[in-house]
Amino acid sequence: MASDKFLFLPIVNVDGAALVESYWLSDKKIINKRKNGNPNNQGACGDENAGVDLNRNWGVDFIAANESNKTDLCGDYWPGNGAFSEPESRAIRDYVGANQNDIKFIINCHTSGNDFIWPYNGREHNDIEERSPGMLAVFQDIGKNAPFPNGVMKGNSHDVIGDVMGGDADDYMLSTYGIPSVTAEMGFYGQFVDDW
């Protein structure tokens, strides 16, 4: 009898989290550090705005959907110079690729939102049925029958937040490995300030 295994990677953006923590410990200031700690644009953007948005650094719909972000080096959504330019996204890609036969489902946990987001996110029109037949029904079934907090919005990023996100990790996992992958946006901006 096979046993179920769960693998937890508590954080992928280690450098970004460390920077947030260091600002809190030294200045009691919470910075909005969305991107990783890639030092290539540190001088131009400063601590808070330097780096690459790891959730837009994946190799699906990278170029077209990130075109507007590619001009804003210091913006929140800078996707990097190319798909998989960052060691963090490459490490996860390589791990999942090496273990794809053992991985049955991926949940990417993010903070600042009350959303359950499924692929595909890099195009305004969600063509999930053409790209991954049958997967929409799986995600809709989870959305209908799983216990969610009140008010959770469900769908792809365009449906939920009105945004097109190229280079998304969920899109890559489903399109490349056939592994269902979703993003759970938990909580809302500023919710845990008092807990610090």
PDB file of C-alpha atoms in Angstrom:
ATOM      1  CA  MET A   1       0.000   0.000   0.000  1.00  0.00           C
ATOM      2  CA  ALA A   2       1.456   3.339  -1.051  1.00  0.00           C
ATOM      3  CA  SER A   3       1.551   6.129   1.466  1.00  0.00           C
ATOM      4  CA  ASP A   4       0.740   9.713   0.665  1.00  0.00           C
ATOM      5  CA  LYS A   5       3.597  12.163   0.907  1.00  0.00           C
ATOM      6  CA  PHE A   6       3.406  15.913   1.189  1.00  0.00           C
ATOM      7  CA  LEU A   7       6.358  18.121   0.372  1.00  0.00           C
ATOM      8  CA  PHE A   8       6.442  21.631   1.804  1.00  0.00           C
ATOM      9  CA  LEU A   9       8.841  24.280   0.566  1.00  0.00           C
ATOM     10  CA  PRO A  10       8.185  26.984   3.139  1.00  0.00           C
ATOM     11  CA  ILE A  11       9.687  29.780   1.079  1.00  0.00           C
ATOM     12  CA  VAL A  12      11.170  30.187  -2.374  1.00  0.00           C
ATOM     13  CA  ASN A  13      12.058  33.883  -2.152  1.00  0.00           C
ATOM     14  CA  VAL A  14      14.565  33.482   0.669  1.00  0.00           C
ATOM     15  CA  ASP A  15      16.496  36.695  -0.082  1.00  0.00           C
ATOM     16  CA  GLY A  16      13.344  38.811  -0.306  1.00  0.00           C
ATOM     17  CA  ALA A  17      12.000  37.420   2.969  1.00  0.00           C
ATOM     18  CA  ALA A  18      15.336  37.995   4.698  1.00  0.00           C
ATOM     19  CA  LEU A  19      15.343  41.616   3.554  1.00  0.00           C
ATOM     20  CA  VAL A  20      11.795  42.183   4.863  1.00  0.00           C
ATOM     21  CA  GLU A  21      12.806  40.654   8.179  1.00  0.00           C
ATOM     22  CA  SER A  22      15.980  42.725   8.445  1.00  0.00           C
ATOM     23  CA  TYR A  23      14.051  45.968   7.884  1.00  0.00           C
ATOM     24  CA  TRP A  24      11.573  44.991  10.564  1.00  0.00           C
ATOM     25  CA  LEU A  25      14.244  44.019  13.064  1.00  0.00           C
ATOM     26  CA  SER A  26      16.295  47.171  12.518  1.00  0.00           C
ATOM     27  CA  ASP A  27      13.705  49.880  11.771  1.00  0.00           C
ATOM     28  CA  LYS A  28      10.320  48.333  12.685  1.00  0.00           C
ATOM     29  CA  LYS A  29       9.384  49.010   9.081  1.00  0.00           C
ATOM     30  CA  ILE A  30       7.575  46.527   6.858  1.00  0.00           C
ATOM     31  CA  ILE A  31       8.699  46.916   3.285  1.00  0.00           C
ATOM     32  CA  ASN A  32       6.732  45.660   0.293  1.00  0.00           C
ATOM     33  CA  LYS A  33       9.400  43.330  -1.075  1.00  0.00           C
ATOM     34  CA  ARG A  34       7.703  41.271  -3.765  1.00  0.00           C
ATOM     35  CA  LYS A  35      10.766  40.402  -5.826  1.00  0.00           C
ATOM     36  CA  ASN A  36      13.833  38.293  -5.090  1.00  0.00           C
ATOM     37  CA  GLY A  37      17.225  39.638  -4.071  1.00  0.00           C
ATOM     38  CA  ASN A  38      18.856  39.634  -7.512  1.00  0.00           C
ATOM     39  CA  PRO A  39      21.540  42.327  -7.105  1.00  0.00           C
ATOM     40  CA  ASN A  40      21.798  43.280 -10.803  1.00  0.00           C
ATOM     41  CA  ASN A  41      19.552  46.323 -10.471  1.00  0.00           C
ATOM     42  CA  GLN A  42      20.201  47.146  -6.814  1.00  0.00           C
ATOM     43  CA  GLY A  43      21.785  50.515  -7.560  1.00  0.00           C
ATOM     44  CA  ALA A  44      19.020  51.678  -9.886  1.00  0.00           C
ATOM     45  CA  CYS A  45      16.086  50.454  -7.802  1.00  0.00           C
ATOM     46  CA  GLY A  46      17.162  50.295  -4.150  1.00  0.00           C
ATOM     47  CA  ASP A  47      16.564  47.448  -1.710  1.00  0.00           C
ATOM     48  CA  GLU A  48      12.795  47.362  -1.867  1.00  0.00           C
ATOM     49  CA  ASN A  49      12.378  47.536  -5.651  1.00  0.00           C
ATOM     50  CA  ALA A  50      15.390  45.585  -6.930  1.00  0.00           C
ATOM     51  CA  GLY A  51      15.118  41.989  -8.079  1.00  0.00           C
ATOM     52  CA  VAL A  52      12.882  39.808 -10.226  1.00  0.00           C
ATOM     53  CA  ASP A  53       9.258  38.774  -9.726  1.00  0.00           C
ATOM     54  CA  LEU A  54       9.696  35.013  -9.433  1.00  0.00           C
ATOM     55  CA  ASN A  55       6.065  34.369 -10.366  1.00  0.00           C
ATOM     56  CA  ARG A  56       6.611  35.881 -13.802  1.00  0.00           C
ATOM     57  CA  ASN A  57       9.946  34.193 -14.514  1.00  0.00           C
ATOM     58  CA  TRP A  58       8.670  30.882 -15.903  1.00  0.00           C
ATOM     59  CA  GLY A  59       8.841  29.631 -19.492  1.00  0.00           C
ATOM     60  CA  VAL A  60       5.184  29.810 -20.553  1.00  0.00           C
ATOM     61  CA  ASP A  61       3.723  32.929 -22.206  1.00  0.00           C
ATOM     62  CA  PHE A  62       6.766  34.797 -20.914  1.00  0.00           C
ATOM     63  CA  ILE A  63       7.414  37.291 -23.715  1.00  0.00           C
ATOM     64  CA  ALA A  64       3.987  38.455 -24.874  1.00  0.00           C
ATOM     65  CA  ALA A  65       2.312  38.766 -21.503  1.00  0.00           C
ATOM     66  CA  ASN A  66       5.305  40.414 -19.831  1.00  0.00           C
ATOM     67  CA  GLU A  67       5.899  43.018 -22.537  1.00  0.00           C
ATOM     68  CA  SER A  68       4.539  45.898 -20.444  1.00  0.00           C
ATOM     69  CA  ASN A  69       6.496  44.759 -17.369  1.00  0.00           C
ATOM     70  CA  LYS A  70       9.767  44.490 -19.317  1.00  0.00           C
ATOM     71  CA  THR A  71      10.042  48.280 -19.447  1.00  0.00           C
ATOM     72  CA  ASP A  72       9.759  48.781 -15.680  1.00  0.00           C
ATOM     73  CA  LEU A  73      12.953  47.426 -14.142  1.00  0.00           C
ATOM     74  CA  CYS A  74      12.030  48.745 -10.701  1.00  0.00           C
ATOM     75  CA  GLY A  75       8.334  47.858 -10.871  1.00  0.00           C
ATOM     76  CA  ASP A  76       6.737  45.120  -8.782  1.00  0.00           C
ATOM     77  CA  TYR A  77       6.359  42.750 -11.721  1.00  0.00           C
ATOM     78  CA  TRP A  78       9.762  42.897 -13.453  1.00  0.00           C
ATOM     79  CA  PRO A  79       9.980  39.351 -14.914  1.00  0.00           C
ATOM     80  CA  GLY A  80      13.731  39.270 -15.475  1.00  0.00           C
ATOM     81  CA  ASN A  81      15.664  39.326 -18.715  1.00  0.00           C
ATOM     82  CA  GLY A  82      14.318  35.950 -19.771  1.00  0.00           C
ATOM     83  CA  ALA A  83      12.411  32.923 -18.573  1.00  0.00           C
ATOM     84  CA  PHE A  84      14.305  31.062 -15.843  1.00  0.00           C
ATOM     85  CA  SER A  85      16.877  33.815 -15.437  1.00  0.00           C
ATOM     86  CA  GLU A  86      16.666  33.302 -11.660  1.00  0.00           C
ATOM     87  CA  PRO A  87      18.194  30.463  -9.624  1.00  0.00           C
ATOM     88  CA  GLU A  88      15.014  30.091  -7.568  1.00  0.00           C
ATOM     89  CA  SER A  89      12.745  29.370 -10.537  1.00  0.00           C
ATOM     90  CA  ARG A  90      15.376  27.107 -12.108  1.00  0.00           C
ATOM     91  CA  ALA A  91      15.723  25.100  -8.873  1.00  0.00           C
ATOM     92  CA  ILE A  92      11.974  24.503  -8.588  1.00  0.00           C
ATOM     93  CA  ARG A  93      11.722  23.704 -12.313  1.00  0.00           C
ATOM     94  CA  ASP A  94      14.554  21.177 -12.068  1.00  0.00           C
ATOM     95  CA  TYR A  95      13.191  19.548  -8.913  1.00  0.00           C
ATOM     96  CA  VAL A  96       9.696  19.143 -10.331  1.00  0.00           C
ATOM     97  CA  GLY A  97      11.093  17.869 -13.627  1.00  0.00           C
ATOM     98  CA  ALA A  98      13.167  15.230 -11.845  1.00  0.00           C
ATOM     99  CA  ASN A  99      10.209  14.153  -9.689  1.00  0.00           C
ATOM    100  CA  GLN A 100       7.274  14.737 -12.009  1.00  0.00           C
ATOM    101  CA  ASN A 101       6.042  11.137 -11.797  1.00  0.00           C
ATOM    102  CA  ASP A 102       5.679  11.417  -8.017  1.00  0.00           C
ATOM    103  CA  ILE A 103       4.072  14.868  -7.851  1.00  0.00           C
ATOM    104  CA  LYS A 104       0.295  14.811  -8.246  1.00  0.00           C
ATOM    105  CA  PHE A 105      -0.723  18.380  -7.354  1.00  0.00           C
ATOM    106  CA  ILE A 106       1.033  21.679  -6.600  1.00  0.00           C
ATOM    107  CA  ILE A 107      -0.275  24.525  -4.474  1.00  0.00           C
ATOM    108  CA  ASN A 108       1.679  27.777  -4.635  1.00  0.00           C
ATOM    109  CA  CYS A 109       0.873  29.743  -1.507  1.00  0.00           C
ATOM    110  CA  HIS A 110       1.056  33.509  -1.831  1.00  0.00           C
ATOM    111  CA  THR A 111       0.063  36.267   0.544  1.00  0.00           C
ATOM    112  CA  SER A 112      -2.098  39.299  -0.096  1.00  0.00           C
ATOM    113  CA  GLY A 113      -5.329  38.191  -1.604  1.00  0.00           C
ATOM    114  CA  ASN A 114      -8.305  35.965  -0.982  1.00  0.00           C
ATOM    115  CA  ASP A 115      -8.122  34.013  -4.221  1.00  0.00           C
ATOM    116  CA  PHE A 116      -7.872  30.509  -5.691  1.00  0.00           C
ATOM    117  CA  ILE A 117      -6.186  30.959  -9.082  1.00  0.00           C
ATOM    118  CA  TRP A 118      -5.739  28.247 -11.699  1.00  0.00           C
ATOM    119  CA  PRO A 119      -4.033  28.212 -15.121  1.00  0.00           C
ATOM    120  CA  TYR A 120      -3.777  29.677 -17.665  1.00  0.00           C
ATOM    121  CA  ASN A 121      -2.808  33.207 -16.715  1.00  0.00           C
ATOM    122  CA  GLY A 122      -0.643  34.521 -19.547  1.00  0.00           C
ATOM    123  CA  ARG A 123      -3.457  35.301 -21.960  1.00  0.00           C
ATOM    124  CA  GLU A 124      -6.626  37.338 -21.595  1.00  0.00           C
ATOM    125  CA  HIS A 125      -8.707  34.516 -23.033  1.00  0.00           C
ATOM    126  CA  ASN A 126      -8.335  31.450 -20.824  1.00  0.00           C
ATOM    127  CA  ASP A 127      -7.772  28.592 -23.261  1.00  0.00           C
ATOM    128  CA  ILE A 128      -7.363  25.916 -20.584  1.00  0.00           C
ATOM    129  CA  GLU A 129      -9.676  23.458 -22.325  1.00  0.00           C
ATOM    130  CA  GLU A 130      -7.624  23.618 -25.517  1.00  0.00           C
ATOM    131  CA  ARG A 131      -4.264  23.429 -23.755  1.00  0.00           C
ATOM    132  CA  SER A 132      -5.104  20.970 -20.968  1.00  0.00           C
ATOM    133  CA  PRO A 133      -8.422  19.222 -21.686  1.00  0.00           C
ATOM    134  CA  GLY A 134     -10.347  18.204 -18.572  1.00  0.00           C
ATOM    135  CA  MET A 135      -8.353  20.337 -16.126  1.00  0.00           C
ATOM    136  CA  LEU A 136     -10.905  23.136 -15.880  1.00  0.00           C
ATOM    137  CA  ALA A 137     -13.449  20.663 -14.492  1.00  0.00           C
ATOM    138  CA  VAL A 138     -10.926  19.532 -11.863  1.00  0.00           C
ATOM    139  CA  PHE A 139     -10.261  23.088 -10.675  1.00  0.00           C
ATOM    140  CA  GLN A 140     -13.951  24.020 -10.740  1.00  0.00           C
ATOM    141  CA  ASP A 141     -14.795  20.905  -8.696  1.00  0.00           C
ATOM    142  CA  ILE A 142     -12.232  21.875  -6.069  1.00  0.00           C
ATOM    143  CA  GLY A 143     -13.578  25.434  -6.092  1.00  0.00           C
ATOM    144  CA  LYS A 144     -17.116  24.192  -5.580  1.00  0.00           C
ATOM    145  CA  ASN A 145     -16.559  21.454  -3.013  1.00  0.00           C
ATOM    146  CA  ALA A 146     -13.476  22.348  -0.955  1.00  0.00           C
ATOM    147  CA  PRO A 147     -13.945  24.415   2.185  1.00  0.00           C
ATOM    148  CA  PHE A 148     -12.818  27.962   1.424  1.00  0.00           C
ATOM    149  CA  PRO A 149     -13.042  31.113   3.542  1.00  0.00           C
ATOM    150  CA  ASN A 150     -15.928  33.414   2.725  1.00  0.00           C
ATOM    151  CA  GLY A 151     -15.407  35.659  -0.266  1.00  0.00           C
ATOM    152  CA  VAL A 152     -12.698  33.649  -2.024  1.00  0.00           C
ATOM    153  CA  MET A 153     -12.598  34.478  -5.717  1.00  0.00           C
ATOM    154  CA  LYS A 154     -11.891  31.575  -8.078  1.00  0.00           C
ATOM    155  CA  GLY A 155     -10.652  31.418 -11.671  1.00  0.00           C
ATOM    156  CA  ASN A 156      -7.589  32.397 -13.669  1.00  0.00           C
ATOM    157  CA  SER A 157      -5.795  35.682 -12.941  1.00  0.00           C
ATOM    158  CA  HIS A 158      -7.801  37.620 -15.516  1.00  0.00           C
ATOM    159  CA  ASP A 159     -11.091  36.382 -14.027  1.00  0.00           C
ATOM    160  CA  VAL A 160     -10.038  37.004 -10.425  1.00  0.00           C
ATOM    161  CA  ILE A 161      -7.884  40.146 -10.449  1.00  0.00           C
ATOM    162  CA  GLY A 162      -8.309  41.411 -14.014  1.00  0.00           C
ATOM    163  CA  ASP A 163      -4.625  40.864 -14.797  1.00  0.00           C
ATOM    164  CA  VAL A 164      -2.736  38.824 -17.377  1.00  0.00           C
ATOM    165  CA  MET A 165       0.387  37.221 -15.884  1.00  0.00           C
ATOM    166  CA  GLY A 166       2.883  35.717 -18.284  1.00  0.00           C
ATOM    167  CA  GLY A 167       5.614  33.455 -17.001  1.00  0.00           C
ATOM    168  CA  ASP A 168       3.385  32.039 -14.255  1.00  0.00           C
ATOM    169  CA  ALA A 169       4.562  28.967 -12.303  1.00  0.00           C
ATOM    170  CA  ASP A 170       1.150  27.258 -12.359  1.00  0.00           C
ATOM    171  CA  ASP A 171       0.941  27.604 -16.121  1.00  0.00           C
ATOM    172  CA  TYR A 172       4.384  26.077 -16.517  1.00  0.00           C
ATOM    173  CA  MET A 173       3.687  23.092 -14.247  1.00  0.00           C
ATOM    174  CA  LEU A 174       0.444  22.214 -15.993  1.00  0.00           C
ATOM    175  CA  SER A 175       1.587  22.802 -19.568  1.00  0.00           C
ATOM    176  CA  THR A 176       5.027  21.216 -19.222  1.00  0.00           C
ATOM    177  CA  TYR A 177       4.495  18.333 -16.810  1.00  0.00           C
ATOM    178  CA  GLY A 178       0.712  17.901 -16.822  1.00  0.00           C
ATOM    179  CA  ILE A 179       0.674  18.473 -13.054  1.00  0.00           C
ATOM    180  CA  PRO A 180      -2.365  20.416 -11.821  1.00  0.00           C
ATOM    181  CA  SER A 181      -1.055  23.532 -10.106  1.00  0.00           C
ATOM    182  CA  VAL A 182      -2.890  26.409  -8.421  1.00  0.00           C
ATOM    183  CA  THR A 183      -2.096  29.552  -6.493  1.00  0.00           C
ATOM    184  CA  ALA A 184      -3.768  30.138  -3.154  1.00  0.00           C
ATOM    185  CA  GLU A 185      -3.643  33.843  -2.312  1.00  0.00           C
ATOM    186  CA  MET A 186      -4.163  33.941   1.437  1.00  0.00           C
ATOM    187  CA  GLY A 187      -5.070  36.871   3.602  1.00  0.00           C
ATOM    188  CA  PHE A 188      -5.021  40.504   2.583  1.00  0.00           C
ATOM    189  CA  TYR A 189      -2.504  43.329   2.519  1.00  0.00           C
ATOM    190  CA  GLY A 190      -1.605  44.485   6.025  1.00  0.00           C
ATOM    191  CA  GLN A 191      -3.508  41.673   7.786  1.00  0.00           C
ATOM    192  CA  PHE A 192      -0.567  40.421   9.831  1.00  0.00           C
ATOM    193  CA  VAL A 193       1.182  43.708  10.671  1.00  0.00           C
ATOM    194  CA  ASP A 194       0.332  43.391  14.374  1.00  0.00           C
ATOM    195  CA  ASP A 195       1.750  39.858  14.448  1.00  0.00           C
ATOM    196  CA  TRP A 196       5.229  41.150  13.602  1.00  0.00           C
TER     197      TRP A 196
END
